[in-house]
Amino acid sequence: MTEEPPPVPHYLNFVGGRWVDGERRQNTNPARPGEVVGEYALADRAVVQEAIDAAGHAQSGWASAPVGQRMEILDRIGTTILGRVEELAVLLSREEGKLLGEARAEVTRAGQTFRYYAHQLLQPQGELYSSTRERAYAEVRRRPLGVVGVITPWNYPWAIPAWKVAPALAYGNAVVLKPAELVTASAGELARIIAGSGLPPGVFNLVFGSGRVVGEELLTSGGIDGISFTGGTATGRHVAQQCIAYGNKRFQLEMGGKNPLVVLDDADLEVAVRCALDGGFFSTGQRCTASSRLIVQTGIHDRFVDALAEATRALRVGDPLDERSQLGPVASADQLAQNIEYVEIGHREGATAVAGGRHTADEGQFMRPTLFVGASNDMRLAREEIFGPVSCVIRVGDFDEAVAVANDTTFGLSSGIITTSLSAAERFKRLSRSGIVTVNLPTAGTELHLPFGGTGASNHGPREQGAYARDFYSVPVTCYTGW
Ligand code: TXE
């Protein structure tokens, strides 16, 4: 049995079914610096190891629990989240700066994800084959991966942990979750809900702390069988190296993007502007699927730039809890500094800001969305992930040039095209090198039942979400049977 969690706003580590205290840190509201959202307890290396050991002890019992019980628990977690959307969305908004509407959608998605994986357990779990030998057959079964370390970023504190933890639990694994330090209240609430779901102690564990201490312990511990990571590309590369060096762990990496949105001459201008605005600036540009490169054909270029610049300037930046706001604050001071630096780089590289531009001190942690024109694809502005509300327009002559520029990136997460030509849309789906392709829709905005992931520097390992998630969280076992 688990103990009662402490009252809000103190969030503790959850280890082997117990709440474990540690050195306390505070978590503040990016929209109102100084307002404390919650306090969380840091785990040290010993606590992390305790969590890994607890997971190791609990995993096989959980894997052999009746499917009905596993379904019921996952369903209960999802239903509890869905019953508390409003309250959890306000907390998420205060903690990360997300607009309340976006926060509601995200928390809802997390609840639905747990329920989705509850029902995935009723899908076929293997395949039956004939054998080339006489009086024999073969089957491919699935065995859980084991103990999974889940390392998550700050930009989707509910959706990303949910789409990793839910399939991990569904397929019989035990989990140690390490969330980003900016969003510990959301993770703490998720842990409380899981703690009250009837999940056996040790199957799910939560440890708070830095990547350098807590994350590193997960990467190097012999008790971890696999790591599922979402975050920056440089960190992802390090995760890969450590996983190989320490026990050849399985790893799955979802990293950055520099996603192109192509606008052809035949595009519906209104659709193009709506998609560029959403993909580039909504969620303050803090989405790995954000479209920060707008690749626009000459014939529509000037009309598109004029309309988009006007729409960008009209966006209301403000308190994320105010339903009239369209853009909230930047999630952290570090991220804001990075965004400001990239705007300066854009100016230095010779691009022209037609909306937004230089940041002023009185704007606090809020930033006006910035649209650059006259960019070329070799500028840093067009090559490096900014992760803020900064887009740049690159002018191209025709479809072939647009595709070449779109594909000229080390990343490959998402790409989009705005066109009324069925033929152009079809050719783009075939020629784009990214893992997600959209037509007349923003490059951001994925659905939980479909695979999510990229190519190149955006991804390593099997896809996340949907039925594809099973490929990471389980190991195929080929069985031959003679009779
Ligand atoms: O990410 P980090 P940060 C990109 C975006 C952003 C940049 C940095 O460009 O500006 O990354 O953001 C943990 N061992 N994205 O600093 O550091 C860390 O504690 C183990 C894109 O937030 O990659 C956190 O839990 N773990 C991205 C997680 O890794 C370590 C979303 C991600 O942190 C670790 C977020 C280590 N040595 C940022 N170091 C997306 N693709 O959506 C850090 N971590």
mmCIF file with all atom_site columns, C-alpha atoms and ligand atoms in Angstrom, residues 151-155 160 178-181 209-212 215-216 219 229-233 235-236 238-239 254-256 287-288 335 338 385-387, ligand 1:
data_model
loop_
_atom_site.group_PDB
_atom_site.id
_atom_site.type_symbol
_atom_site.label_atom_id
_atom_site.label_alt_id
_atom_site.label_comp_id
_atom_site.label_asym_id
_atom_site.label_entity_id
_atom_site.label_seq_id
_atom_site.pdbx_PDB_ins_code
_atom_site.Cartn_x
_atom_site.Cartn_y
_atom_site.Cartn_z
_atom_site.occupancy
_atom_site.B_iso_or_equiv
_atom_site.pdbx_formal_charge
_atom_site.auth_seq_id
_atom_site.auth_comp_id
_atom_site.auth_asym_id
_atom_site.auth_atom_id
_atom_site.pdbx_PDB_model_num
ATOM   1  C CA  . ILE A 1 151 ? 13.544 11.288 -19.469 1.00 0.00 ? 151 ILE A CA  1
ATOM   2  C CA  . THR A 1 152 ? 11.248 14.085 -20.519 1.00 0.00 ? 152 THR A CA  1
ATOM   3  C CA  . PRO A 1 153 ? 11.471 17.781 -21.484 1.00 0.00 ? 153 PRO A CA  1
ATOM   4  C CA  . TRP A 1 154 ? 9.535  20.812 -20.240 1.00 0.00 ? 154 TRP A CA  1
ATOM   5  C CA  . ASN A 1 155 ? 7.457  21.721 -23.266 1.00 0.00 ? 155 ASN A CA  1
ATOM   6  C CA  . ILE A 1 160 ? 5.100  13.383 -23.363 1.00 0.00 ? 160 ILE A CA  1
ATOM   7  C CA  . LYS A 1 178 ? 12.729 11.826 -14.602 1.00 0.00 ? 178 LYS A CA  1
ATOM   8  C CA  . PRO A 1 179 ? 10.887 14.959 -15.713 1.00 0.00 ? 179 PRO A CA  1
ATOM   9  C CA  . ALA A 1 180 ? 12.502 18.282 -16.590 1.00 0.00 ? 180 ALA A CA  1
ATOM   10 C CA  . GLU A 1 181 ? 13.076 20.467 -13.550 1.00 0.00 ? 181 GLU A CA  1
ATOM   11 C CA  . GLY A 1 209 ? 16.583 16.442 -10.329 1.00 0.00 ? 209 GLY A CA  1
ATOM   12 C CA  . SER A 1 210 ? 19.018 17.594 -12.948 1.00 0.00 ? 210 SER A CA  1
ATOM   13 C CA  . GLY A 1 211 ? 20.046 15.706 -16.027 1.00 0.00 ? 211 GLY A CA  1
ATOM   14 C CA  . ARG A 1 212 ? 23.632 15.801 -14.785 1.00 0.00 ? 212 ARG A CA  1
ATOM   15 C CA  . GLY A 1 215 ? 19.462 11.644 -15.623 1.00 0.00 ? 215 GLY A CA  1
ATOM   16 C CA  . GLU A 1 216 ? 23.064 10.452 -15.672 1.00 0.00 ? 216 GLU A CA  1
ATOM   17 C CA  . LEU A 1 219 ? 21.892 6.271  -18.186 1.00 0.00 ? 219 LEU A CA  1
ATOM   18 C CA  . PHE A 1 229 ? 14.198 10.322 -24.141 1.00 0.00 ? 229 PHE A CA  1
ATOM   19 C CA  . THR A 1 230 ? 12.750 13.521 -25.560 1.00 0.00 ? 230 THR A CA  1
ATOM   20 C CA  . GLY A 1 231 ? 14.802 16.698 -25.476 1.00 0.00 ? 231 GLY A CA  1
ATOM   21 C CA  . GLY A 1 232 ? 17.533 18.617 -27.243 1.00 0.00 ? 232 GLY A CA  1
ATOM   22 C CA  . THR A 1 233 ? 19.697 17.050 -29.946 1.00 0.00 ? 233 THR A CA  1
ATOM   23 C CA  . THR A 1 235 ? 21.588 15.806 -24.985 1.00 0.00 ? 235 THR A CA  1
ATOM   24 C CA  . GLY A 1 236 ? 20.074 13.038 -27.104 1.00 0.00 ? 236 GLY A CA  1
ATOM   25 C CA  . HIS A 1 238 ? 24.941 12.000 -25.146 1.00 0.00 ? 238 HIS A CA  1
ATOM   26 C CA  . VAL A 1 239 ? 22.100 9.708  -24.040 1.00 0.00 ? 239 VAL A CA  1
ATOM   27 C CA  . GLU A 1 254 ? 13.029 12.186 -29.970 1.00 0.00 ? 254 GLU A CA  1
ATOM   28 C CA  . MET A 1 255 ? 14.963 15.394 -30.491 1.00 0.00 ? 255 MET A CA  1
ATOM   29 C CA  . GLY A 1 256 ? 14.687 18.700 -32.258 1.00 0.00 ? 256 GLY A CA  1
ATOM   30 C CA  . ARG A 1 287 ? 7.274  22.656 -30.127 1.00 0.00 ? 287 ARG A CA  1
ATOM   31 C CA  . CYS A 1 288 ? 9.652  20.281 -31.835 1.00 0.00 ? 288 CYS A CA  1
ATOM   32 C CA  . GLN A 1 335 ? 15.144 29.777 -23.280 1.00 0.00 ? 335 GLN A CA  1
ATOM   33 C CA  . GLN A 1 338 ? 18.483 31.751 -26.488 1.00 0.00 ? 338 GLN A CA  1
ATOM   34 C CA  . GLU A 1 385 ? 16.475 24.897 -33.752 1.00 0.00 ? 385 GLU A CA  1
ATOM   35 C CA  . ILE A 1 386 ? 15.505 28.080 -31.895 1.00 0.00 ? 386 ILE A CA  1
ATOM   36 C CA  . PHE A 1 387 ? 12.522 26.744 -29.925 1.00 0.00 ? 387 PHE A CA  1
HETATM 37 O O1  . TXE B 2 .   ? 16.758 20.257 -23.054 1.00 0.00 ? 1   TXE B O1  1
HETATM 38 P P1  . TXE B 2 .   ? 17.614 19.044 -22.528 1.00 0.00 ? 1   TXE B P1  1
HETATM 39 P P2  . TXE B 2 .   ? 16.599 21.714 -22.424 1.00 0.00 ? 1   TXE B P2  1
HETATM 40 C C1  . TXE B 2 .   ? 15.614 21.655 -27.409 1.00 0.00 ? 1   TXE B C1  1
HETATM 41 C C2  . TXE B 2 .   ? 15.351 23.127 -27.608 1.00 0.00 ? 1   TXE B C2  1
HETATM 42 C C3  . TXE B 2 .   ? 15.845 23.728 -26.337 1.00 0.00 ? 1   TXE B C3  1
HETATM 43 C C4  . TXE B 2 .   ? 17.054 22.874 -26.053 1.00 0.00 ? 1   TXE B C4  1
HETATM 44 C C5  . TXE B 2 .   ? 17.484 22.820 -24.615 1.00 0.00 ? 1   TXE B C5  1
HETATM 45 O O2  . TXE B 2 .   ? 16.090 23.606 -28.705 1.00 0.00 ? 1   TXE B O2  1
HETATM 46 O O3  . TXE B 2 .   ? 16.174 25.069 -26.470 1.00 0.00 ? 1   TXE B O3  1
HETATM 47 O O4  . TXE B 2 .   ? 16.666 21.577 -26.470 1.00 0.00 ? 1   TXE B O4  1
HETATM 48 O O5  . TXE B 2 .   ? 16.380 22.535 -23.766 1.00 0.00 ? 1   TXE B O5  1
HETATM 49 C C6  . TXE B 2 .   ? 17.512 15.786 -19.276 1.00 0.00 ? 1   TXE B C6  1
HETATM 50 N N1  . TXE B 2 .   ? 21.684 12.824 -18.814 1.00 0.00 ? 1   TXE B N1  1
HETATM 51 N N2  . TXE B 2 .   ? 14.454 20.936 -26.910 1.00 0.00 ? 1   TXE B N2  1
HETATM 52 O O6  . TXE B 2 .   ? 17.818 22.229 -21.761 1.00 0.00 ? 1   TXE B O6  1
HETATM 53 O O7  . TXE B 2 .   ? 18.777 19.508 -21.742 1.00 0.00 ? 1   TXE B O7  1
HETATM 54 C C7  . TXE B 2 .   ? 16.925 17.072 -18.755 1.00 0.00 ? 1   TXE B C7  1
HETATM 55 O O8  . TXE B 2 .   ? 17.043 17.151 -17.346 1.00 0.00 ? 1   TXE B O8  1
HETATM 56 C C8  . TXE B 2 .   ? 20.381 12.495 -18.755 1.00 0.00 ? 1   TXE B C8  1
HETATM 57 C C9  . TXE B 2 .   ? 13.677 20.241 -27.882 1.00 0.00 ? 1   TXE B C9  1
HETATM 58 O O9  . TXE B 2 .   ? 15.397 21.687 -21.610 1.00 0.00 ? 1   TXE B O9  1
HETATM 59 O O10 . TXE B 2 .   ? 17.839 18.151 -23.685 1.00 0.00 ? 1   TXE B O10 1
HETATM 60 C C10 . TXE B 2 .   ? 15.495 16.962 -19.240 1.00 0.00 ? 1   TXE B C10 1
HETATM 61 O O11 . TXE B 2 .   ? 14.748 16.104 -18.399 1.00 0.00 ? 1   TXE B O11 1
HETATM 62 N N3  . TXE B 2 .   ? 19.383 13.383 -18.917 1.00 0.00 ? 1   TXE B N3  1
HETATM 63 C C11 . TXE B 2 .   ? 12.775 19.252 -27.261 1.00 0.00 ? 1   TXE B C11 1
HETATM 64 C C12 . TXE B 2 .   ? 15.682 16.330 -20.623 1.00 0.00 ? 1   TXE B C12 1
HETATM 65 O O12 . TXE B 2 .   ? 16.956 15.671 -20.577 1.00 0.00 ? 1   TXE B O12 1
HETATM 66 C C13 . TXE B 2 .   ? 19.724 14.656 -19.165 1.00 0.00 ? 1   TXE B C13 1
HETATM 67 C C14 . TXE B 2 .   ? 12.121 19.643 -26.008 1.00 0.00 ? 1   TXE B C14 1
HETATM 68 C C15 . TXE B 2 .   ? 15.700 17.335 -21.777 1.00 0.00 ? 1   TXE B C15 1
HETATM 69 O O13 . TXE B 2 .   ? 16.618 18.354 -21.464 1.00 0.00 ? 1   TXE B O13 1
HETATM 70 C C16 . TXE B 2 .   ? 21.068 15.065 -19.250 1.00 0.00 ? 1   TXE B C16 1
HETATM 71 C C17 . TXE B 2 .   ? 13.018 20.318 -25.104 1.00 0.00 ? 1   TXE B C17 1
HETATM 72 C C18 . TXE B 2 .   ? 22.075 14.074 -19.065 1.00 0.00 ? 1   TXE B C18 1
HETATM 73 N N4  . TXE B 2 .   ? 23.369 14.365 -19.111 1.00 0.00 ? 1   TXE B N4  1
HETATM 74 C C19 . TXE B 2 .   ? 14.116 20.953 -25.597 1.00 0.00 ? 1   TXE B C19 1
HETATM 75 N N5  . TXE B 2 .   ? 21.089 16.391 -19.494 1.00 0.00 ? 1   TXE B N5  1
HETATM 76 C C20 . TXE B 2 .   ? 11.777 18.619 -28.193 1.00 0.00 ? 1   TXE B C20 1
HETATM 77 N N6  . TXE B 2 .   ? 12.286 17.878 -29.156 1.00 0.00 ? 1   TXE B N6  1
HETATM 78 O O14 . TXE B 2 .   ? 10.578 18.758 -28.046 1.00 0.00 ? 1   TXE B O14 1
HETATM 79 C C21 . TXE B 2 .   ? 19.814 16.811 -19.536 1.00 0.00 ? 1   TXE B C21 1
HETATM 80 N N7  . TXE B 2 .   ? 18.973 15.765 -19.349 1.00 0.00 ? 1   TXE B N7  1
#
